[in-house]
PDB file of C-alpha atoms in Angstrom:
ATOM      1  CA  UNK B  13      -0.007  -0.060  -0.006  1.00  0.00           C
ATOM      2  CA  UNK B  14       1.410   3.425  -0.847  1.00  0.00           C
ATOM      3  CA  UNK B  15       2.162   5.669   2.110  1.00  0.00           C
ATOM      4  CA  UNK B  16       1.101   9.246   2.748  1.00  0.00           C
ATOM      5  CA  UNK B  17       2.287  11.562   0.057  1.00  0.00           C
ATOM      6  CA  UNK B  18       2.734  15.272   0.372  1.00  0.00           C
ATOM      7  CA  UNK B  19       3.367  17.872  -2.376  1.00  0.00           C
ATOM      8  CA  UNK B  20       5.469  19.785  -2.909  1.00  0.00           C
ATOM      9  CA  UNK B  21       8.354  18.530  -0.814  1.00  0.00           C
ATOM     10  CA  UNK B  22      10.163  21.888  -0.811  1.00  0.00           C
ATOM     11  CA  UNK B  23       8.814  25.376  -1.146  1.00  0.00           C
ATOM     12  CA  UNK B  24      10.390  28.826  -0.951  1.00  0.00           C
ATOM     13  CA  UNK B  25       7.991  31.763  -0.700  1.00  0.00           C
ATOM     14  CA  UNK B  26       8.274  35.434  -0.078  1.00  0.00           C
ATOM     15  CA  UNK B  27       6.696  37.136   2.995  1.00  0.00           C
ATOM     16  CA  UNK B  28       3.160  38.192   2.265  1.00  0.00           C
ATOM     17  CA  UNK B  29       2.504  35.581  -0.342  1.00  0.00           C
ATOM     18  CA  UNK B  30       0.124  32.622   0.183  1.00  0.00           C
ATOM     19  CA  UNK B  31       0.790  28.906  -0.201  1.00  0.00           C
ATOM     20  CA  UNK B  32      -1.265  25.663  -0.564  1.00  0.00           C
ATOM     21  CA  UNK B  33       0.077  22.339   0.554  1.00  0.00           C
ATOM     22  CA  UNK B  34      -1.389  18.956  -0.527  1.00  0.00           C
ATOM     23  CA  UNK B  35      -1.669  15.654   1.233  1.00  0.00           C
ATOM     24  CA  UNK B  36      -2.927  12.273  -0.148  1.00  0.00           C
ATOM     25  CA  UNK B  37      -3.638   9.873   2.630  1.00  0.00           C
ATOM     26  CA  UNK B  38      -3.087   6.092   2.697  1.00  0.00           C
ATOM     27  CA  UNK B  39      -5.838   4.430   0.714  1.00  0.00           C
ATOM     28  CA  UNK B  40      -8.784   3.751   2.932  1.00  0.00           C
ATOM     29  CA  UNK B  41      -7.874   6.249   5.589  1.00  0.00           C
ATOM     30  CA  UNK B  42     -10.516   8.804   6.226  1.00  0.00           C
ATOM     31  CA  UNK B  43      -8.865  10.952   8.902  1.00  0.00           C
ATOM     32  CA  UNK B  44      -6.136  13.475   8.044  1.00  0.00           C
ATOM     33  CA  UNK B  45      -4.220  15.629  10.471  1.00  0.00           C
ATOM     34  CA  UNK B  46      -1.769  18.470   9.890  1.00  0.00           C
ATOM     35  CA  UNK B  47       1.139  19.493  12.082  1.00  0.00           C
ATOM     36  CA  UNK B  48       3.805  22.322  11.998  1.00  0.00           C
ATOM     37  CA  UNK B  49       7.297  21.200  13.176  1.00  0.00           C
ATOM     38  CA  UNK B  50       9.915  23.727  14.159  1.00  0.00           C
ATOM     39  CA  UNK B  51      13.096  23.353  16.121  1.00  0.00           C
ATOM     40  CA  UNK B  52      11.891  25.721  18.845  1.00  0.00           C
ATOM     41  CA  UNK B  53       8.224  24.719  19.147  1.00  0.00           C
ATOM     42  CA  UNK B  54       8.380  20.975  18.193  1.00  0.00           C
ATOM     43  CA  UNK B  55       5.291  19.422  16.784  1.00  0.00           C
ATOM     44  CA  UNK B  56       2.210  21.770  16.905  1.00  0.00           C
ATOM     45  CA  UNK B  57      -1.208  20.533  15.943  1.00  0.00           C
ATOM     46  CA  UNK B  58      -2.956  22.437  13.223  1.00  0.00           C
ATOM     47  CA  UNK B  59      -6.117  20.629  12.091  1.00  0.00           C
ATOM     48  CA  UNK B  60      -7.788  17.254  11.971  1.00  0.00           C
ATOM     49  CA  UNK B  61     -10.415  16.254   9.383  1.00  0.00           C
ATOM     50  CA  UNK B  62     -12.589  13.177   9.166  1.00  0.00           C
ATOM     51  CA  UNK B  63     -15.001  12.627   6.217  1.00  0.00           C
ATOM     52  CA  UNK B  64     -14.631  16.342   5.065  1.00  0.00           C
ATOM     53  CA  UNK B  65     -15.443  17.691   8.465  1.00  0.00           C
ATOM     54  CA  UNK B  66     -13.002  19.541  10.645  1.00  0.00           C
ATOM     55  CA  UNK B  67     -12.956  17.678  13.940  1.00  0.00           C
ATOM     56  CA  UNK B  68     -10.335  19.748  15.771  1.00  0.00           C
ATOM     57  CA  UNK B  69      -8.309  22.894  15.288  1.00  0.00           C
ATOM     58  CA  UNK B  70      -5.097  23.942  16.930  1.00  0.00           C
ATOM     59  CA  UNK B  71      -4.167  27.352  18.198  1.00  0.00           C
ATOM     60  CA  UNK B  72      -3.027  28.934  15.072  1.00  0.00           C
ATOM     61  CA  UNK B  73      -4.200  32.304  13.560  1.00  0.00           C
ATOM     62  CA  UNK B  74      -6.863  32.461  10.887  1.00  0.00           C
ATOM     63  CA  UNK B  75      -4.297  32.739   8.159  1.00  0.00           C
ATOM     64  CA  UNK B  76      -3.984  28.935   8.487  1.00  0.00           C
ATOM     65  CA  UNK B  77      -6.905  27.071   6.912  1.00  0.00           C
ATOM     66  CA  UNK B  78      -7.521  23.599   5.576  1.00  0.00           C
ATOM     67  CA  UNK B  79     -10.019  21.381   4.021  1.00  0.00           C
ATOM     68  CA  UNK B  80     -10.657  17.708   3.140  1.00  0.00           C
ATOM     69  CA  UNK B  81     -12.190  16.467  -0.113  1.00  0.00           C
ATOM     70  CA  UNK B  82     -14.629  13.620  -0.625  1.00  0.00           C
ATOM     71  CA  UNK B  83     -11.612  11.287  -1.677  1.00  0.00           C
ATOM     72  CA  UNK B  84      -9.993  12.071   1.746  1.00  0.00           C
ATOM     73  CA  UNK B  85      -7.267  14.141   0.156  1.00  0.00           C
ATOM     74  CA  UNK B  86      -6.552  17.259   2.071  1.00  0.00           C
ATOM     75  CA  UNK B  87      -5.022  20.729   1.499  1.00  0.00           C
ATOM     76  CA  UNK B  88      -3.845  23.357   3.842  1.00  0.00           C
ATOM     77  CA  UNK B  89      -3.453  27.057   2.923  1.00  0.00           C
ATOM     78  CA  UNK B  90      -1.461  29.765   4.654  1.00  0.00           C
ATOM     79  CA  UNK B  91      -2.165  33.343   3.565  1.00  0.00           C
ATOM     80  CA  UNK B  92       0.041  36.396   4.100  1.00  0.00           C
ATOM     81  CA  UNK B  93       3.032  34.372   4.946  1.00  0.00           C
ATOM     82  CA  UNK B  94       5.315  35.511   7.720  1.00  0.00           C
ATOM     83  CA  UNK B  95       8.940  34.645   8.442  1.00  0.00           C
ATOM     84  CA  UNK B  96       7.838  32.606  11.394  1.00  0.00           C
ATOM     85  CA  UNK B  97       5.873  30.305   9.182  1.00  0.00           C
ATOM     86  CA  UNK B  98       9.014  28.657   8.005  1.00  0.00           C
ATOM     87  CA  UNK B  99       8.710  25.099   9.124  1.00  0.00           C
ATOM     88  CA  UNK B 100       8.307  21.464   8.127  1.00  0.00           C
ATOM     89  CA  UNK B 101       4.561  20.785   7.629  1.00  0.00           C
ATOM     90  CA  UNK B 102       3.576  17.232   8.334  1.00  0.00           C
ATOM     91  CA  UNK B 103       0.386  15.462   7.192  1.00  0.00           C
ATOM     92  CA  UNK B 104      -0.843  12.186   8.862  1.00  0.00           C
ATOM     93  CA  UNK B 105      -3.575   9.910   8.092  1.00  0.00           C
ATOM     94  CA  UNK B 106      -5.482   7.251  10.079  1.00  0.00           C
ATOM     95  CA  UNK B 107      -8.298   4.870   9.489  1.00  0.00           C
ATOM     96  CA  UNK B 108     -10.455   6.921  11.922  1.00  0.00           C
ATOM     97  CA  UNK B 109      -9.969   9.674  14.453  1.00  0.00           C
ATOM     98  CA  UNK B 110      -8.118   8.147  17.438  1.00  0.00           C
ATOM     99  CA  UNK B 111      -6.324   5.428  15.629  1.00  0.00           C
ATOM    100  CA  UNK B 112      -2.510   5.476  15.121  1.00  0.00           C
ATOM    101  CA  UNK B 113      -1.442   8.083  12.538  1.00  0.00           C
ATOM    102  CA  UNK B 114       0.806   7.519   9.620  1.00  0.00           C
ATOM    103  CA  UNK B 115       3.020  10.423   8.506  1.00  0.00           C
ATOM    104  CA  UNK B 116       4.048  11.753   5.186  1.00  0.00           C
ATOM    105  CA  UNK B 117       7.579  13.018   4.581  1.00  0.00           C
ATOM    106  CA  UNK B 118       6.563  16.596   5.002  1.00  0.00           C
ATOM    107  CA  UNK B 119       6.720  19.842   3.007  1.00  0.00           C
ATOM    108  CA  UNK B 120       9.627  22.085   4.022  1.00  0.00           C
ATOM    109  CA  UNK B 121       8.434  25.684   3.616  1.00  0.00           C
ATOM    110  CA  UNK B 122      10.907  28.520   3.785  1.00  0.00           C
ATOM    111  CA  UNK B 123       9.611  32.080   3.842  1.00  0.00           C
ATOM    112  CA  UNK B 124      12.164  34.797   2.980  1.00  0.00           C
TER     113      UNK B 124
ATOM    114  CA  UNK Y  20      -6.613  19.740  27.966  1.00  0.00           C
ATOM    115  CA  UNK Y  21      -4.146  16.898  27.641  1.00  0.00           C
ATOM    116  CA  UNK Y  22      -0.371  17.364  27.763  1.00  0.00           C
ATOM    117  CA  UNK Y  23       2.856  15.304  27.371  1.00  0.00           C
ATOM    118  CA  UNK Y  24       6.198  15.839  29.024  1.00  0.00           C
ATOM    119  CA  UNK Y  25       9.488  14.301  27.842  1.00  0.00           C
ATOM    120  CA  UNK Y  26      11.868  15.495  30.559  1.00  0.00           C
ATOM    121  CA  UNK Y  27      15.057  14.678  28.679  1.00  0.00           C
ATOM    122  CA  UNK Y  28      16.140  16.580  25.571  1.00  0.00           C
ATOM    123  CA  UNK Y  29      18.951  14.122  24.932  1.00  0.00           C
ATOM    124  CA  UNK Y  30      19.684  10.590  25.893  1.00  0.00           C
ATOM    125  CA  UNK Y  31      23.053   8.975  25.423  1.00  0.00           C
ATOM    126  CA  UNK Y  32      23.561   5.274  25.675  1.00  0.00           C
ATOM    127  CA  UNK Y  33      26.276   2.731  24.645  1.00  0.00           C
ATOM    128  CA  UNK Y  34      25.402   0.224  21.953  1.00  0.00           C
ATOM    129  CA  UNK Y  35      24.279  -3.053  23.546  1.00  0.00           C
ATOM    130  CA  UNK Y  36      22.999  -1.330  26.721  1.00  0.00           C
ATOM    131  CA  UNK Y  37      19.360  -1.027  27.555  1.00  0.00           C
ATOM    132  CA  UNK Y  38      17.721   2.313  26.835  1.00  0.00           C
ATOM    133  CA  UNK Y  39      14.850   4.181  28.392  1.00  0.00           C
ATOM    134  CA  UNK Y  40      13.129   7.331  26.918  1.00  0.00           C
ATOM    135  CA  UNK Y  41      10.861   8.812  29.511  1.00  0.00           C
ATOM    136  CA  UNK Y  42       7.330  10.253  28.966  1.00  0.00           C
ATOM    137  CA  UNK Y  43       4.695  11.412  31.310  1.00  0.00           C
ATOM    138  CA  UNK Y  44       1.220  12.601  30.407  1.00  0.00           C
ATOM    139  CA  UNK Y  45      -1.833  14.421  31.737  1.00  0.00           C
ATOM    140  CA  UNK Y  46      -5.331  13.719  30.342  1.00  0.00           C
ATOM    141  CA  UNK Y  47      -8.895  13.496  31.539  1.00  0.00           C
ATOM    142  CA  UNK Y  48     -10.135   9.936  31.318  1.00  0.00           C
ATOM    143  CA  UNK Y  49      -8.312   6.922  29.883  1.00  0.00           C
ATOM    144  CA  UNK Y  50      -5.429   7.934  27.571  1.00  0.00           C
ATOM    145  CA  UNK Y  51      -4.501   6.770  24.157  1.00  0.00           C
ATOM    146  CA  UNK Y  52      -0.744   6.774  24.125  1.00  0.00           C
ATOM    147  CA  UNK Y  53       1.712   6.492  21.268  1.00  0.00           C
ATOM    148  CA  UNK Y  54       5.435   6.591  20.452  1.00  0.00           C
ATOM    149  CA  UNK Y  55       6.808   7.800  17.131  1.00  0.00           C
ATOM    150  CA  UNK Y  56      10.401   7.981  15.859  1.00  0.00           C
ATOM    151  CA  UNK Y  57      11.835  10.475  13.399  1.00  0.00           C
ATOM    152  CA  UNK Y  58      15.014   9.890  11.429  1.00  0.00           C
ATOM    153  CA  UNK Y  59      16.783  12.779   9.865  1.00  0.00           C
ATOM    154  CA  UNK Y  60      14.942  14.533   6.928  1.00  0.00           C
ATOM    155  CA  UNK Y  61      12.042  12.076   7.205  1.00  0.00           C
ATOM    156  CA  UNK Y  62       8.540  12.047   8.590  1.00  0.00           C
ATOM    157  CA  UNK Y  63       7.476  10.359  11.780  1.00  0.00           C
ATOM    158  CA  UNK Y  64       7.192   6.630  11.989  1.00  0.00           C
ATOM    159  CA  UNK Y  65       4.686   4.892  14.255  1.00  0.00           C
ATOM    160  CA  UNK Y  66       6.440   2.626  16.850  1.00  0.00           C
ATOM    161  CA  UNK Y  67       3.675   1.449  19.266  1.00  0.00           C
ATOM    162  CA  UNK Y  68       0.513   2.313  21.034  1.00  0.00           C
ATOM    163  CA  UNK Y  69      -1.406   1.791  24.251  1.00  0.00           C
ATOM    164  CA  UNK Y  70      -5.124   1.803  24.139  1.00  0.00           C
ATOM    165  CA  UNK Y  71      -6.264  -0.682  26.779  1.00  0.00           C
ATOM    166  CA  UNK Y  72      -5.206  -4.030  28.135  1.00  0.00           C
ATOM    167  CA  UNK Y  73      -1.756  -5.298  29.035  1.00  0.00           C
ATOM    168  CA  UNK Y  74       0.468  -2.565  30.491  1.00  0.00           C
ATOM    169  CA  UNK Y  75       3.547  -3.716  28.570  1.00  0.00           C
ATOM    170  CA  UNK Y  76       3.140  -2.976  24.874  1.00  0.00           C
ATOM    171  CA  UNK Y  77       5.568  -4.344  22.223  1.00  0.00           C
ATOM    172  CA  UNK Y  78       6.233  -2.405  19.055  1.00  0.00           C
ATOM    173  CA  UNK Y  79       8.420  -2.133  15.993  1.00  0.00           C
ATOM    174  CA  UNK Y  80      12.167  -2.670  15.921  1.00  0.00           C
ATOM    175  CA  UNK Y  81      12.407  -4.421  19.392  1.00  0.00           C
ATOM    176  CA  UNK Y  82      10.911  -1.424  21.276  1.00  0.00           C
ATOM    177  CA  UNK Y  83       8.430  -1.734  24.081  1.00  0.00           C
ATOM    178  CA  UNK Y  84       6.697   0.613  26.369  1.00  0.00           C
ATOM    179  CA  UNK Y  85       5.173   0.365  29.912  1.00  0.00           C
ATOM    180  CA  UNK Y  86       1.980   2.059  30.760  1.00  0.00           C
ATOM    181  CA  UNK Y  87       1.842   3.019  34.439  1.00  0.00           C
ATOM    182  CA  UNK Y  88      -1.395   4.656  35.385  1.00  0.00           C
ATOM    183  CA  UNK Y  89      -0.508   5.637  38.909  1.00  0.00           C
ATOM    184  CA  UNK Y  90       2.579   7.432  37.743  1.00  0.00           C
ATOM    185  CA  UNK Y  91       0.866   8.700  34.560  1.00  0.00           C
ATOM    186  CA  UNK Y  92       3.939   7.454  32.601  1.00  0.00           C
ATOM    187  CA  UNK Y  93       4.603   5.669  29.370  1.00  0.00           C
ATOM    188  CA  UNK Y  94       8.394   5.037  29.187  1.00  0.00           C
ATOM    189  CA  UNK Y  95       9.878   3.675  25.968  1.00  0.00           C
ATOM    190  CA  UNK Y  96      12.404   0.827  26.414  1.00  0.00           C
ATOM    191  CA  UNK Y  97      14.666  -1.427  24.429  1.00  0.00           C
ATOM    192  CA  UNK Y  98      16.760  -4.180  26.109  1.00  0.00           C
ATOM    193  CA  UNK Y  99      19.790  -3.677  23.793  1.00  0.00           C
ATOM    194  CA  UNK Y 100      20.340  -0.472  21.907  1.00  0.00           C
ATOM    195  CA  UNK Y 101      21.701  -0.314  18.412  1.00  0.00           C
ATOM    196  CA  UNK Y 102      23.553   2.604  16.674  1.00  0.00           C
ATOM    197  CA  UNK Y 103      20.784   2.671  14.224  1.00  0.00           C
ATOM    198  CA  UNK Y 104      18.297   3.473  16.966  1.00  0.00           C
ATOM    199  CA  UNK Y 105      19.824   6.943  17.023  1.00  0.00           C
ATOM    200  CA  UNK Y 106      16.931   9.354  16.177  1.00  0.00           C
ATOM    201  CA  UNK Y 107      14.359  11.768  17.605  1.00  0.00           C
ATOM    202  CA  UNK Y 108      11.642  10.076  19.665  1.00  0.00           C
ATOM    203  CA  UNK Y 109       8.214  11.544  20.352  1.00  0.00           C
ATOM    204  CA  UNK Y 110       5.560  10.509  22.874  1.00  0.00           C
ATOM    205  CA  UNK Y 111       1.961  11.528  22.143  1.00  0.00           C
ATOM    206  CA  UNK Y 112      -1.400  11.330  23.893  1.00  0.00           C
ATOM    207  CA  UNK Y 113      -4.958  11.949  23.201  1.00  0.00           C
ATOM    208  CA  UNK Y 114      -8.003  11.691  25.393  1.00  0.00           C
ATOM    209  CA  UNK Y 115     -10.930   9.181  25.096  1.00  0.00           C
ATOM    210  CA  UNK Y 116     -12.504   9.115  21.582  1.00  0.00           C
ATOM    211  CA  UNK Y 117     -15.772  10.480  23.003  1.00  0.00           C
ATOM    212  CA  UNK Y 118     -13.976  13.634  23.989  1.00  0.00           C
ATOM    213  CA  UNK Y 119     -12.882  14.282  20.365  1.00  0.00           C
ATOM    214  CA  UNK Y 120      -9.521  15.613  21.359  1.00  0.00           C
ATOM    215  CA  UNK Y 121      -6.539  15.967  19.124  1.00  0.00           C
ATOM    216  CA  UNK Y 122      -3.257  14.147  19.430  1.00  0.00           C
ATOM    217  CA  UNK Y 123      -0.724  16.010  21.410  1.00  0.00           C
ATOM    218  CA  UNK Y 124       3.022  15.487  21.064  1.00  0.00           C
ATOM    219  CA  UNK Y 125       5.835  15.932  23.556  1.00  0.00           C
ATOM    220  CA  UNK Y 126       8.891  18.096  22.609  1.00  0.00           C
ATOM    221  CA  UNK Y 127      10.860  15.023  21.630  1.00  0.00           C
ATOM    222  CA  UNK Y 128      13.941  13.266  22.970  1.00  0.00           C
ATOM    223  CA  UNK Y 129      17.070  12.858  20.929  1.00  0.00           C
ATOM    224  CA  UNK Y 130      18.573   9.362  21.375  1.00  0.00           C
ATOM    225  CA  UNK Y 131      22.148   8.934  20.624  1.00  0.00           C
ATOM    226  CA  UNK Y 132      23.630   5.423  20.672  1.00  0.00           C
ATOM    227  CA  UNK Y 133      27.411   5.344  20.781  1.00  0.00           C
ATOM    228  CA  UNK Y 134      29.344   2.389  19.335  1.00  0.00           C
TER     229      UNK Y 134
END
């Protein structure tokens, strides 16, 4: 079975721009979660979706948004990028909410 | 709200010796506990989980973890460390499914196994 895939793997953006990251879960998995990983803050929870519904949301500003499609694929969007948004963004999928999560390789976002 | 503490930023152990990576948690109700490992420039890999049942849980690559409800701990252990075990280890917890709580990760512990 193919694992979780994330595109793009690397991204360089300028402050003020917006970015969209994509995640394709493992086949059959209906729950997708997003995390931001930075050296200083560790792994911070962003969103959790199940069957196109947002189940949980972390403490991030409204510039961070996400959605899940009917095929369980998910996207997250960050508008008006700031330097502090530079991070590794990880997507994880699971069969259902609460089950163990399987992570993708991440998207490395650099904001200049 | 649930939380996880990994009190050690770094753990050093000699190859062949037993290793322990510590984790304590705080959650309302029965916890769902997980350990993940992250190798350089890669995503997190699931190691093991505790949901219910036997307090000693066995996982991938020879790792195991012991759930201790009275001490609210879920320490990761391995009887004999390998150099290839060197990586960043994360403990994570979420509350009971009925509470619909997200998965919360600890800060991570960097394990270094020295040959």
